[in-house]
Structure formats: C-alpha cells, structure tokens
XYZ file of C-alpha atoms in Angstrom:
701
model
C 126.412 32.645 37.390
C 125.304 30.699 34.327
C 128.376 27.882 33.688
C 130.296 29.360 30.826
C 129.995 25.685 29.035
C 125.846 25.905 28.753
C 125.991 29.528 27.239
C 128.059 28.127 24.723
C 125.666 25.015 24.010
C 123.160 27.754 24.114
C 124.604 29.948 21.337
C 125.830 27.024 18.931
C 121.792 25.838 19.290
C 120.229 29.567 18.607
C 123.059 29.779 15.499
C 122.139 26.039 14.343
C 118.351 27.621 14.399
C 119.265 30.781 12.952
C 120.915 29.092 9.761
C 117.709 26.813 9.189
C 115.604 30.260 8.931
C 117.747 32.018 6.932
C 117.517 28.741 4.287
C 113.598 28.470 4.936
C 113.591 31.619 3.399
C 115.566 32.192 0.978
C 113.495 28.737 -0.669
C 110.279 31.210 -0.223
C 111.369 33.714 -1.805
C 112.603 31.674 -4.955
C 109.385 30.403 -4.825
C 107.414 33.681 -4.942
C 109.490 34.339 -7.945
C 108.162 31.444 -9.901
C 104.899 32.509 -8.725
C 104.741 35.584 -10.093
C 106.868 34.459 -13.189
C 103.834 32.390 -14.076
C 101.453 34.371 -12.798
C 102.980 36.376 -15.939
C 102.373 33.955 -18.484
C 98.756 33.341 -17.423
C 97.935 36.923 -17.872
C 99.481 37.330 -21.098
C 97.444 33.884 -22.826
C 93.773 35.332 -21.049
C 95.039 38.215 -22.745
C 95.298 36.782 -25.742
C 92.139 34.313 -25.417
C 90.203 37.781 -24.683
C 90.977 39.255 -27.473
C 90.403 36.430 -30.183
C 87.163 35.890 -28.511
C 85.953 39.731 -28.568
C 87.011 39.522 -32.559
C 84.553 36.176 -32.704
C 81.957 37.975 -31.070
C 81.616 40.773 -33.478
C 81.533 38.022 -36.455
C 78.728 36.436 -35.118
C 75.601 38.521 -33.532
C 75.424 40.297 -37.260
C 75.011 36.598 -38.477
C 72.446 35.305 -35.263
C 70.274 38.703 -35.505
C 69.863 37.535 -39.722
C 68.972 34.144 -38.690
C 66.597 35.181 -36.194
C 64.857 37.629 -38.329
C 64.412 34.932 -41.304
C 63.147 32.619 -38.721
C 60.088 35.225 -37.736
C 59.329 36.113 -40.816
C 58.792 32.107 -41.961
C 56.531 32.055 -38.752
C 54.278 34.988 -39.748
C 54.149 33.448 -43.158
C 53.167 29.308 -41.660
C 50.646 31.139 -39.138
C 49.322 33.447 -41.803
C 48.607 30.422 -44.804
C 47.301 28.702 -41.656
C 44.572 31.049 -40.551
C 43.994 31.008 -44.741
C 43.143 27.707 -44.526
C 40.817 28.133 -41.597
C 39.004 30.624 -43.053
C 38.371 28.990 -46.527
C 37.906 25.997 -44.503
C 34.346 27.663 -43.523
C 33.132 28.160 -47.102
C 33.126 24.895 -47.274
C 31.669 23.733 -44.295
C 27.830 23.905 -46.062
C 29.155 22.466 -49.062
C 30.962 19.080 -46.608
C 27.971 18.689 -44.666
C 25.091 18.978 -46.576
C 24.774 15.642 -47.629
C 25.603 14.178 -44.042
C 22.911 16.809 -42.974
C 19.955 15.707 -45.445
C 20.473 12.356 -45.011
C 19.862 12.539 -40.994
C 21.152 11.116 -37.692
C 19.609 8.016 -37.998
C 22.273 5.374 -37.680
C 25.067 7.361 -37.118
C 24.439 9.791 -34.682
C 28.851 9.920 -33.968
C 29.454 11.306 -37.249
C 26.149 13.637 -37.514
C 27.063 15.250 -34.016
C 30.648 15.812 -35.647
C 29.187 17.441 -38.591
C 26.770 19.955 -36.677
C 29.642 20.604 -34.390
C 31.113 22.154 -37.797
C 28.841 23.737 -38.503
C 28.117 25.796 -35.329
C 31.446 26.845 -35.619
C 31.583 28.440 -39.127
C 27.460 29.959 -37.713
C 29.999 31.600 -34.795
C 33.300 32.720 -37.211
C 31.013 34.470 -39.769
C 28.762 36.048 -36.938
C 32.391 37.976 -35.985
C 34.050 38.472 -39.085
C 31.708 38.593 -42.000
C 27.468 38.953 -40.761
C 27.086 40.473 -44.066
C 28.352 37.306 -45.704
C 25.699 34.490 -47.670
C 27.740 31.919 -46.544
C 26.744 33.332 -42.724
C 22.715 32.214 -44.305
C 23.513 28.959 -46.041
C 25.279 27.512 -42.553
C 22.517 28.635 -40.402
C 19.589 27.200 -42.787
C 21.846 23.838 -42.852
C 22.373 24.046 -38.928
C 18.434 24.829 -38.310
C 17.977 21.836 -40.844
C 20.203 19.653 -39.042
C 18.508 20.487 -35.691
C 14.995 19.493 -36.934
C 16.721 16.215 -37.928
C 17.960 15.803 -34.718
C 14.578 16.690 -32.688
C 12.981 13.973 -35.297
C 15.156 11.976 -34.849
C 15.177 12.313 -30.923
C 10.629 11.553 -31.195
C 11.114 9.055 -33.925
C 13.785 7.111 -31.125
C 11.071 7.531 -28.409
C 8.252 6.604 -29.950
C 9.483 3.023 -31.624
C 11.786 2.309 -28.609
C 8.811 3.347 -25.852
C 7.186 0.247 -24.881
C 4.405 -0.152 -22.310
C 4.927 -2.243 -19.562
C 3.707 -5.925 -19.285
C 1.125 -6.545 -16.563
C 3.399 -9.593 -15.393
C 6.382 -7.384 -15.055
C 3.955 -4.992 -12.982
C 2.846 -7.999 -10.961
C 6.518 -9.036 -10.275
C 7.619 -5.917 -9.385
C 4.377 -5.134 -7.023
C 5.638 -8.590 -5.599
C 8.787 -8.085 -5.508
C 8.186 -5.500 -2.225
C 7.994 -8.701 -0.195
C 11.642 -9.942 -0.837
C 13.211 -6.475 -0.885
C 15.407 -8.250 1.743
C 16.548 -11.326 -0.235
C 17.558 -9.489 -2.992
C 17.307 -6.375 -5.015
C 14.825 -4.502 -7.200
C 15.385 -5.058 -10.806
C 14.896 -1.585 -12.225
C 12.749 -1.964 -15.285
C 14.117 -1.686 -18.859
C 11.995 1.414 -20.720
C 14.849 1.678 -23.326
C 17.687 -0.527 -25.210
C 20.881 1.114 -23.774
C 22.013 1.759 -27.251
C 18.787 4.132 -27.533
C 18.852 5.481 -24.351
C 22.322 6.545 -24.626
C 21.528 8.588 -28.452
C 18.524 9.979 -26.489
C 21.134 11.185 -23.830
C 22.999 12.317 -26.026
C 20.507 14.523 -28.736
C 19.062 15.911 -25.230
C 22.154 17.214 -23.771
C 22.916 18.959 -27.558
C 19.483 20.239 -27.983
C 20.228 21.741 -24.936
C 23.380 22.958 -25.036
C 23.219 23.821 -28.176
C 19.874 23.543 -30.104
C 18.940 25.883 -27.303
C 15.613 23.971 -27.539
C 12.904 22.721 -24.985
C 10.480 21.480 -26.941
C 11.500 18.045 -27.176
C 10.820 17.974 -22.938
C 7.525 18.170 -24.200
C 7.999 14.901 -26.345
C 9.454 13.445 -23.543
C 6.982 13.983 -21.591
C 3.605 13.084 -24.163
C 5.458 9.731 -25.128
C 6.535 8.749 -21.715
C 3.174 9.733 -20.320
C 1.282 7.854 -23.015
C 3.126 4.645 -21.965
C 2.496 5.204 -17.743
C -0.916 5.568 -18.519
C -1.717 2.462 -20.807
C 0.803 0.429 -18.204
C -1.630 0.803 -15.665
C -4.681 0.510 -18.260
C -2.719 -2.675 -19.320
C -2.242 -3.672 -15.878
C -5.919 -3.423 -14.878
C -7.628 -5.189 -17.944
C -5.243 -8.400 -17.037
C -6.250 -7.943 -13.719
C -10.287 -8.189 -14.759
C -9.346 -11.053 -17.241
C -6.794 -13.216 -14.755
C -9.970 -12.679 -12.516
C -13.047 -14.115 -14.007
C -9.998 -17.046 -15.689
C -8.487 -18.088 -13.324
C -8.586 -16.802 -9.854
C -7.060 -13.169 -8.013
C -3.389 -12.464 -8.551
C -1.586 -11.283 -5.837
C -3.764 -8.340 -3.992
C -2.859 -5.911 -1.068
C -5.966 -5.540 -0.636
C -6.204 -8.658 1.520
C -4.365 -7.992 4.624
C -0.944 -10.132 5.136
C -1.036 -9.599 9.005
C -3.695 -12.147 10.146
C -2.613 -15.337 11.408
C -5.686 -17.058 9.324
C -5.245 -15.195 6.155
C -3.863 -18.306 3.884
C -0.965 -17.612 1.633
C 1.158 -19.494 -1.257
C 3.955 -18.668 -3.493
C 3.493 -20.323 -6.424
C 6.047 -18.994 -8.954
C 6.984 -15.935 -8.780
C 4.043 -13.770 -7.298
C 2.308 -14.374 -4.198
C -1.711 -15.291 -4.009
C -3.886 -14.266 -1.281
C -7.637 -14.745 -0.538
C -10.204 -13.036 -2.186
C -11.207 -9.615 -1.542
C -13.607 -8.223 1.146
C -17.053 -9.185 -0.322
C -16.572 -12.309 -0.835
C -14.465 -13.059 2.337
C -18.014 -11.906 3.722
C -19.586 -14.740 1.664
C -17.597 -17.150 3.146
C -17.870 -15.741 6.494
C -21.244 -16.543 6.173
C -20.913 -20.102 4.336
C -18.734 -20.916 7.614
C -21.321 -19.731 10.300
C -23.946 -21.670 8.812
C -22.159 -25.124 9.120
C -21.434 -23.903 12.920
C -25.108 -23.506 13.233
C -25.424 -19.816 13.326
C -27.565 -19.465 10.436
C -31.234 -20.138 9.911
C -33.225 -18.810 7.272
C -33.101 -16.254 6.164
C -35.936 -13.668 7.684
C -36.262 -10.204 6.509
C -34.963 -7.100 6.439
C -34.800 -3.409 4.245
C -30.633 -4.429 3.620
C -29.438 -5.996 0.871
C -27.760 -9.060 1.461
C -24.281 -9.647 1.529
C -23.778 -12.594 0.856
C -25.760 -11.748 -2.913
C -23.020 -9.901 -3.762
C -21.502 -10.195 -7.336
C -17.442 -10.385 -6.978
C -16.959 -7.932 -9.992
C -16.433 -5.772 -6.857
C -13.116 -7.403 -5.710
C -12.058 -7.198 -9.677
C -12.544 -3.987 -9.143
C -11.172 -3.379 -5.467
C -8.379 -5.511 -6.280
C -7.278 -4.343 -9.578
C -7.540 -0.160 -8.435
C -5.473 -0.782 -5.424
C -2.749 -2.732 -7.980
C -2.910 0.175 -10.239
C -2.380 2.194 -7.252
C 0.948 -0.096 -6.305
C 1.521 0.539 -9.958
C 1.790 3.980 -10.193
C 3.822 4.343 -7.717
C 6.293 1.979 -8.785
C 6.135 3.025 -12.377
C 6.822 6.519 -11.529
C 10.058 6.212 -9.020
C 11.062 4.315 -12.799
C 10.181 6.927 -14.609
C 11.986 9.555 -12.802
C 15.205 7.515 -12.794
C 14.732 7.683 -16.375
C 13.995 11.269 -16.674
C 16.747 11.667 -14.843
C 19.665 10.732 -17.708
C 17.351 12.030 -20.080
C 16.546 15.784 -19.045
C 18.225 18.440 -17.699
C 18.221 19.178 -13.736
C 16.308 22.204 -13.180
C 13.646 20.544 -16.234
C 13.014 18.196 -14.596
C 10.328 18.342 -12.303
C 8.721 20.446 -13.801
C 8.646 17.496 -16.833
C 7.664 14.875 -14.136
C 4.749 16.727 -13.128
C 3.188 16.807 -16.869
C 4.607 13.752 -17.462
C 2.368 11.864 -14.587
C -0.723 13.693 -14.441
C -2.829 11.190 -17.102
C -2.087 8.513 -15.635
C -2.380 10.136 -11.557
C -5.649 11.957 -12.927
C -7.161 8.639 -14.334
C -5.836 6.686 -10.730
C -8.212 9.862 -8.620
C -11.039 9.723 -11.076
C -11.219 6.480 -10.727
C -10.929 7.058 -6.942
C -13.762 9.577 -6.625
C -16.004 7.187 -9.077
C -15.302 4.598 -5.984
C -16.797 7.871 -3.546
C -19.531 8.540 -5.756
C -20.861 4.848 -6.408
C -20.440 4.226 -2.809
C -22.743 7.601 -1.681
C -25.356 6.118 -4.090
C -24.858 2.640 -2.387
C -24.969 4.087 1.063
C -28.892 5.738 -0.309
C -29.509 2.430 -1.241
C -28.735 0.964 2.097
C -26.085 -1.133 -0.077
C -23.545 -1.053 2.925
C -21.932 -3.810 1.105
C -20.927 -1.915 -1.845
C -19.242 0.232 0.535
C -16.725 -2.034 2.308
C -14.841 -2.107 -0.935
C -14.191 1.807 0.142
C -12.060 0.155 3.256
C -9.142 -1.645 1.624
C -8.546 1.289 -1.150
C -8.181 3.643 1.369
C -6.176 1.177 3.314
C -3.863 0.774 0.725
C -3.932 4.482 0.095
C -2.516 5.409 3.443
C -0.178 2.896 3.577
C 1.297 3.757 -0.004
C 1.007 7.390 0.976
C 4.128 8.083 1.692
C 6.061 6.462 -1.015
C 3.929 9.126 -2.880
C 4.981 11.878 -1.020
C 8.411 10.751 -2.229
C 7.809 10.379 -5.587
C 5.691 13.518 -6.086
C 8.846 15.749 -4.153
C 9.235 19.044 -6.094
C 5.785 19.032 -8.133
C 3.113 21.237 -7.955
C 1.201 21.776 -4.813
C -2.176 20.659 -6.720
C -0.804 17.172 -7.948
C 0.700 16.520 -4.415
C -3.199 17.411 -2.288
C -4.513 15.001 -5.058
C -3.609 11.801 -3.043
C -4.963 13.678 0.682
C -7.990 15.125 -0.808
C -9.176 12.002 -2.912
C -7.460 10.134 1.032
C -10.572 12.431 2.194
C -13.155 11.981 0.253
C -12.918 8.152 0.985
C -12.392 8.609 5.067
C -16.170 11.107 4.933
C -17.652 8.534 2.461
C -16.503 5.590 5.178
C -17.496 7.654 7.973
C -20.568 8.400 6.862
C -21.851 5.018 5.463
C -20.746 3.786 9.184
C -22.840 6.392 10.844
C -25.526 5.692 8.393
C -25.171 1.712 9.253
C -25.603 2.144 12.776
C -29.359 4.106 12.307
C -30.499 1.963 9.575
C -29.988 -1.116 12.590
C -32.182 1.299 14.667
C -34.803 1.925 12.086
C -34.860 -1.217 9.910
C -38.966 -1.494 10.162
C -41.204 -4.536 11.405
C -42.847 -5.818 8.770
C -44.205 -8.357 9.420
C -44.381 -10.894 6.609
C -40.594 -9.899 6.884
C -40.057 -12.409 9.497
C -38.658 -15.739 9.945
C -42.136 -17.957 10.924
C -39.921 -20.225 12.308
C -37.808 -17.938 14.689
C -34.580 -18.451 13.759
C -31.944 -15.581 13.138
C -33.087 -12.330 11.356
C -31.230 -11.157 8.218
C -31.014 -7.820 10.059
C -28.851 -9.749 12.472
C -26.845 -11.778 10.115
C -26.152 -8.154 8.235
C -25.307 -6.561 10.979
C -22.769 -9.232 12.306
C -20.982 -9.373 8.593
C -21.267 -6.111 8.273
C -18.874 -5.351 11.562
C -16.344 -8.557 10.973
C -15.459 -7.123 7.879
C -14.067 -4.048 10.644
C -11.763 -6.941 12.028
C -9.375 -6.190 9.052
C -10.120 -2.731 8.887
C -9.676 -1.550 12.946
C -7.107 1.069 12.110
C -9.169 2.323 8.616
C -12.682 2.689 10.399
C -11.490 4.004 13.452
C -9.286 6.749 12.058
C -12.555 7.456 9.829
C -14.890 8.034 12.630
C -12.053 9.736 14.437
C -11.641 12.374 11.116
C -15.121 13.714 11.497
C -13.868 14.216 15.210
C -17.121 11.278 16.432
C -15.967 11.196 19.560
C -18.591 14.700 21.061
C -20.973 11.519 19.406
C -19.754 9.061 21.508
C -19.376 10.856 24.728
C -15.407 10.073 24.390
C -13.670 12.816 25.325
C -10.430 14.063 23.545
C -7.284 13.604 25.412
C -4.608 15.744 23.575
C -1.971 13.075 24.485
C -4.178 11.037 21.512
C -3.480 13.354 19.093
C -0.477 14.359 17.090
C 0.190 17.961 15.692
C -2.139 16.979 12.982
C -5.903 17.887 13.340
C -6.739 14.628 11.919
C -3.989 12.145 13.166
C -5.341 9.772 16.164
C -3.296 7.853 18.560
C -4.282 3.763 17.734
C -5.387 3.699 20.965
C -8.306 6.279 20.320
C -9.351 5.021 17.418
C -9.656 1.783 19.040
C -11.628 2.733 21.609
C -13.733 4.625 19.186
C -13.972 1.924 17.197
C -15.031 0.148 20.128
C -17.943 2.739 21.167
C -18.998 2.516 17.274
C -19.348 -1.099 17.431
C -21.176 -1.234 20.693
C -24.090 1.650 19.218
C -24.550 -0.883 16.248
C -25.297 -3.952 18.767
C -26.963 -2.111 21.236
C -28.903 -0.572 18.111
C -29.642 -3.736 16.931
C -31.088 -5.659 20.389
C -33.166 -2.860 20.345
C -34.246 -3.150 17.120
C -35.184 -7.072 17.757
C -36.763 -6.710 20.965
C -39.695 -4.591 18.746
C -39.559 -7.293 16.034
C -39.880 -9.947 18.656
C -43.609 -8.413 19.857
C -44.851 -8.908 16.041
C -44.612 -12.607 16.897
C -48.675 -13.188 18.343
C -47.012 -16.598 20.593
C -44.493 -15.107 23.095
C -42.675 -18.340 22.991
C -42.070 -18.175 19.395
C -41.150 -14.660 20.428
C -38.403 -15.666 23.423
C -37.247 -18.289 20.338
C -36.572 -15.672 18.010
C -35.100 -13.495 20.798
C -32.665 -16.230 22.041
C -31.828 -17.283 18.768
C -30.620 -13.981 18.003
C -28.747 -13.027 21.006
C -27.310 -16.610 20.918
C -26.167 -15.982 16.739
C -24.296 -12.746 18.022
C -23.127 -13.736 20.850
C -21.524 -16.746 18.980
C -20.459 -14.818 15.906
C -18.484 -12.335 18.898
C -16.681 -15.385 20.795
C -15.362 -16.884 16.947
C -13.573 -13.709 16.131
C -12.073 -10.786 17.727
C -14.910 -8.715 17.952
C -15.768 -9.902 21.721
C -12.186 -8.509 22.432
C -12.827 -5.556 20.346
C -16.231 -4.348 22.090
C -14.592 -4.593 25.639
C -12.493 -1.928 25.078
C -15.625 0.284 26.337
C -17.808 -2.827 27.422
C -16.309 -5.228 29.698
C -19.738 -6.727 30.680
C -21.354 -7.195 27.124
C -20.170 -11.207 27.321
C -22.273 -12.014 30.430
C -25.055 -9.591 29.769
C -25.570 -11.669 26.284
C -25.293 -14.434 28.285
C -28.346 -13.462 31.380
C -30.102 -12.003 27.825
C -30.303 -15.534 26.606
C -31.148 -17.582 29.546
C -34.052 -14.964 30.081
C -35.476 -15.970 26.746
C -35.194 -19.993 27.659
C -37.078 -19.090 30.992
C -39.360 -17.077 28.738
C -39.735 -19.729 26.608
C -40.468 -22.426 29.291
C -43.374 -21.379 30.569
C -44.705 -21.824 27.432
C -45.060 -25.034 28.927
C -46.950 -24.028 32.182
C -50.105 -24.651 30.117
C -49.262 -28.459 29.758
C -47.933 -28.676 32.991
C -50.759 -27.060 34.995
C -52.797 -30.091 34.312
C -50.833 -32.756 35.821
C -49.596 -30.696 38.536
C -49.467 -32.161 41.563
C -51.650 -28.637 43.397
C -54.387 -28.716 41.064
C -54.769 -33.014 41.563
C -57.830 -34.241 43.798
C -56.994 -35.713 46.866
C -58.755 -39.260 46.814
C -58.205 -42.774 49.412
C -56.501 -45.674 47.936
C -58.876 -48.165 48.121
C -62.120 -45.795 47.908
C -64.287 -45.866 44.678
C -63.926 -42.427 42.988
C -66.818 -40.591 42.751
C -68.152 -39.132 39.350
C -66.961 -35.986 39.601
C -63.045 -37.331 41.186
C -63.017 -39.360 37.815
C -64.154 -36.627 35.117
C -61.836 -34.667 37.075
C -58.887 -37.110 36.306
C -60.367 -37.387 32.144
C -59.836 -33.625 32.231
C -56.325 -33.771 33.688
C -55.329 -35.936 31.194
C -57.055 -34.763 27.929
C -56.624 -31.487 28.807
C -52.431 -32.766 28.716
C -52.361 -35.194 25.867
C -53.965 -31.696 24.118
C -51.514 -28.862 24.912
C -48.792 -31.628 24.431
C -50.053 -32.626 20.834
C -50.662 -28.856 20.251
C -47.311 -27.661 20.996
C -45.072 -29.646 20.244
C -46.916 -29.774 16.323
C -46.302 -25.942 16.834
C -42.530 -25.784 18.238
C -41.727 -28.072 15.650
C -42.010 -26.330 13.008
C -39.991 -23.598 15.218
C -35.887 -24.053 14.532
C -32.794 -23.327 17.507
C -29.799 -23.440 14.302
C -27.448 -24.043 17.065
C -27.271 -27.556 18.010
C -25.722 -26.829 21.754
C -28.570 -25.092 22.445
C -31.273 -26.696 20.978
C -30.067 -29.837 22.558
C -30.205 -27.574 25.603
C -33.550 -26.611 25.934
C -34.770 -29.911 24.518
C -33.098 -32.129 27.169
C -34.319 -29.347 30.410
C -37.799 -28.976 28.593
C -37.750 -32.681 28.340
C -36.588 -33.618 32.063
C -39.911 -31.314 33.301
C -42.486 -32.951 31.113
C -40.887 -36.182 31.396
C -40.452 -35.886 35.946
C -44.377 -34.005 36.183
C -45.648 -36.758 33.861
C -44.361 -39.229 35.432
C -45.651 -38.439 38.499
C -48.773 -38.070 37.691
C -48.550 -41.638 35.512
C -47.608 -43.361 38.329
C -50.089 -41.829 40.447
C -53.164 -42.459 37.925
C -52.154 -45.033 35.762
C -53.314 -47.803 37.582
C -56.887 -45.799 39.193
C -60.229 -46.762 37.556
C -61.162 -43.705 36.417
C -62.957 -44.937 32.758
C -63.371 -47.946 30.676
C -61.259 -47.030 27.689
C -57.672 -46.153 29.729
C -56.046 -46.063 26.440
C -58.342 -43.297 25.243
C -56.619 -41.048 28.009
C -53.513 -42.227 29.109
C -51.634 -42.052 25.289
C -48.605 -41.589 26.573
C -45.557 -43.441 27.805
C -42.962 -41.624 29.449
C -40.636 -42.386 27.083
C -43.303 -41.141 24.277
C -43.288 -37.699 25.961
C -39.667 -37.272 25.178
C -39.061 -38.617 22.123
C -41.877 -36.005 21.318
C -40.087 -33.661 23.343
C -36.871 -34.108 20.892
C -38.381 -34.012 18.321
C -39.066 -29.768 18.635
C -36.896 -27.246 16.161
C -36.999 -30.091 14.106
C -38.593 -29.442 10.449
C -37.619 -32.166 9.101
C -38.674 -34.284 11.311
C-alpha cells in the first residue's frame, strides 16, 4: 500500500503540470489567431499589388511593341543606305584608282596593292551582280593594266638590283668551308632587304590574285644570267690573279699531305701550285739530289716543259665547280622566299641550267683535250684530269643535295662527266704503260754519257703524280674492271652494291699492280735500249744509272710503300740489278789489269840477267797497261754517274782493285833493268793511277 502522504504529493504535482500545459495551450491559441490576422492582411495587400501590376502591364506592352517596330524600321533604313553607299563605291573605284594605277607601283607598293585590292573587289562585285555593266569592263581593264605594271615592276626590281657576285666574295665563300667550325657561314645578299620584301609581296600577289606564272620565267632568266656571269667572272679573275700574283686558294692541291706547305694571308688560304708545276718542281728536286742527268731521248713529251696554263685552267675549273655548288645553294635559299613552293624545284632546275651546262661542257672539253693528248702521248696533259676528277667526286654529295628534286637529266650530268673522266683517265694509264713498254730504241736519242734516259725520268714523274691521286687513279682502274687485266680476283667483300664502287684497299692493290706493271715495262725497255751501246761497260753504266734513279725515286717518295703492297721484294730486286751492272762495268777493266796480273807475268830469278824475251814481255805488260789505262780514262771520263754516292763508290772500288794490282806489279818490276829508258814504260806512280780513276765520270775534269 502506497502511503497516503505520497499519493497526495503525487496528485499535487500532476495538477501543477496540468495547469502549466493549459497556460501553454492558451498562449499558442492566441498566437495562431494573431498569425491568421496577419496572413489575411498580407493577402489583401498582395491582391491589391497584383491588380495594379496587371493594369500597368496592359498599358506598357503596346508601347513597347510600337517602339520595337520603329527600331527595326530604322535599322533597315540604315542597312539599305549602307548597301547603297557600298554599291555606289564600286562605281567610283575606277576613277579613284586610275591615277595610281597609271603612275605605277614604283616607290609606293603598299598603296598600289591597296588600290589593286579595291579593283579586284569591284570586278568580283560586277561579275556577280551586273555582268553586263560597262563598269565591269572598266575595272577589268584597269585590273589587267595594274597586273602588267606589277609584272613590269617585278622585272625592273630583279634587273636593277640583281648583281653578279664578286670573285673575292666567292673565294671567301669557298675557303670558308675550312672555317665552318669556328664561324658560321654568312649568306650572300643577292638583293637588298627592302627590294627583296617588295619582290616577295609582288610575287605572292601575282600568284594569289594575278593567276600569273610568267614572272617565274622572268625570275629564273635573270637569276640564271647572274649565276652564269658570277662563275665566268670568277674564272676570269682567277686567270688574271694566277698570271700576275700567283695562284689563289686551290682545292686542286691535296691538303692531307704532310709536306704540302700552306699559309693563310688575310682571308683565303694559299696553297702550292697545281699538278704540272709540281712535276716540274719534283724534277728539279731530283736533279739537285743527283738523281737526274742529261736528257736522253724518248717519244714522250717532257713533263718539265709544260706550260703553267694547264695549272691555271685546272685550278680555275675546280674553283668554278665549288663556286657553282655554293652559289646554287644560295640561289635556292633566295628562290624559296620568292617562288611558290610547288614551283620551286622546276624553277630552280631552269635557273641553274646555263651555269651547269657551261661547267659540264668545259669538263667535256677537258676530257676531249685529254683524249687528244693521249694520242700525242702527252701524258702530262692528261694529269689535269686527276685533280678535277677527285674534286668532282668529293663535291658530288653536295651536288646531289643541291640538285634534289630537279629533273633526272639534270641530276645525271655530273655522274656522266665523272664516268667520262674515269674512262679517259683509265685509257691514259693503260696507254702510258704500253707506251713505256713500246718506246722505240733510237740510237741518236740515247744519252751519249750513259746517264738517266728521259723515258725513265718521265715515267717516274708520272707515277709520282699518282701519289696525290691514289684513290682517284685506283677508282679509274677499278671502273674499267681492270682486275682481269692484272690477274687480281674480285672479292665480293671489296665491292659495294654499286658495280663501280670498290673498297679503298682493292683500289690500292690495283694501283700497286699497275705501278709494278709500268716499272716492269720500263725495265724491259731499258734493257732493250742498253743494247744500242756497242761498249758493254757503257751499257752497264746506263742501266746502273737508270735503275739507281728508279730506286732512289721510289725511296724518296711513298711509291716504295705502294709498290710493296703487291711486290714485297721490289727494293731488294733493284739493288741486285744495280750491283750486277757494277760488276759488269768492272769487267771492262780486266783488259787493263790482265796485262799486269801475276798469272801473266814472266818468272825470273833475282840477280839473274833477263833474257831479251823476258825484257820484251815486261815492256809489253807496261805498255799494255799504260795504253789501256789512258784509253779507258779518256773514254769513261765522258760518261756520267749523277748520283754522287754511287759515283764515289764505283770509283773507290775500281781504284782499290787497280791500285793494288798495279802496285804489286810496279813493286816487282819497277826496279828490274828491263829497259834503258824506264820513264818510257813506267809512266805513272800508283797515286797517279788513283787520281786518274778519281776523274772518271766527271765531264768537267
């Protein structure tokens, strides 16, 4: 049971809570009543506002529509007036631009092109809207006249401002190839910058609006003439400079040889003279070293007598080839700015034709001259082909790059010239070898003193020139497939995909075999010529001099290394031949020494009086020796051994033999009373005999 007090307290608590809830409910009810009242008031206000807004809208909308219609009408009127003004302006274009067109674009190209743009638009308008209008004919005629003026201006600008490139600038451009690592190449300025920009603008306008390609013909004709004149001017300048102040920079001269002197003046490197002049200098060098003697006879034209004009022509041509490449590259750079891209290759092809044809024609003339020289056996003239051919091959990659995109006939011109030069060069090499072999033995042309024959010196000098052109000469031989001629098998590894391209090692072996062939032919011919001499001793001296000359010439150059590629024992073989000829010569003294040789002397007892027969025999021995010595010394004094070392060696060896034999004879019989007049038979002391032998081979004694 819940206590009574607790129930009473519980009841009071519930009653208090109920009272609070009733008060809250009463507050909420009052608030709802106030909210309803406010809502009614707001609805009343909004209804009133809506009513007023509707009235305003009904008043404004008609006004707005009327205003909009008025604005549209105004815009239409303005557009109509603008169109009328625009159309009317086309009718005034002819009169507004006629004066400008008549006066031409010179000096005001910007304004002129602006007028042409107006005329172009007028033509388009009348063609579309009024094709029968007389105004169309007016603007068409004006447009054509303006286009002709632009074409004329283009021609005038190109003619007046296109100048030939000065030879000095071309030489600097060529010599600049060696300086590319230290400085950038400066392009040539064919046209002033302002003129070039005008030319470019006219060109673009003629292509875009003029629908005209005739200006491209004008362009290539003018630039072609300047290119051709620039190259011809360089050639003429080179000739004058060469004749007056030496040879300018020459690509013909090999720059890889260690012994090639080079020096740089202000801008252009200056190298040694060309091929033929080098042969002359080489001959003088050998003469100073005692390798050459008096000229003998040969049907070969002497190398040392050639005119320096050969060098001038060769170097000038090589300069022109290099100049063409550089100038053509420069012309193409200029052409790319002026001529539309799809016409550039064709225009460039036409532009370079005259200059290229001139170079190719001159090259063919060189080939033709070489063929004639071969017929005359003038092989020194053929040497001009070698530096030219080498330079053409070195320049061919640049040529090919420059001629990219040109016609096949244009691209094939240089390879065709190279082939012609290789063919004539190979022909010259073969004919030279055959000529060495078949050079006739002409008694009246043989050197009387037994010195070096001109055939020998010419052959060696010719071979010397091949040292500077080893790859070129080897390629000449290889191009004619001469491997079969020289019994050299073709190794597939030694040839590339091209039938005419051989490895340098194969070309070197081929050239080595060729040189050995020439030397072999020369040796056979010398043996044949030596038989012309009646005196075997003079024949031996002749062969000795020639063999010695060949050996020393081989040793003083790289020829010996080249020969050794296919003939390892060549040097030893020549030394053996030289020694054999010395021994043959020494046998000529046997007829002198045999008189006093111990085996032919009478035997007698010392202190015993000589019999008449013995005295006569001793007299004959002295007389035979004296006469033989005098005769040989008189004859052999007129002979020549140009090599000082060999001359001294032969003299000394012969002097030792004769002095020893004569000394022993004199010691044995000098004091024997075989005559009442000993001075008649004992004419020479041993030292005098030595002095007489020392004067052998000395024409000045």
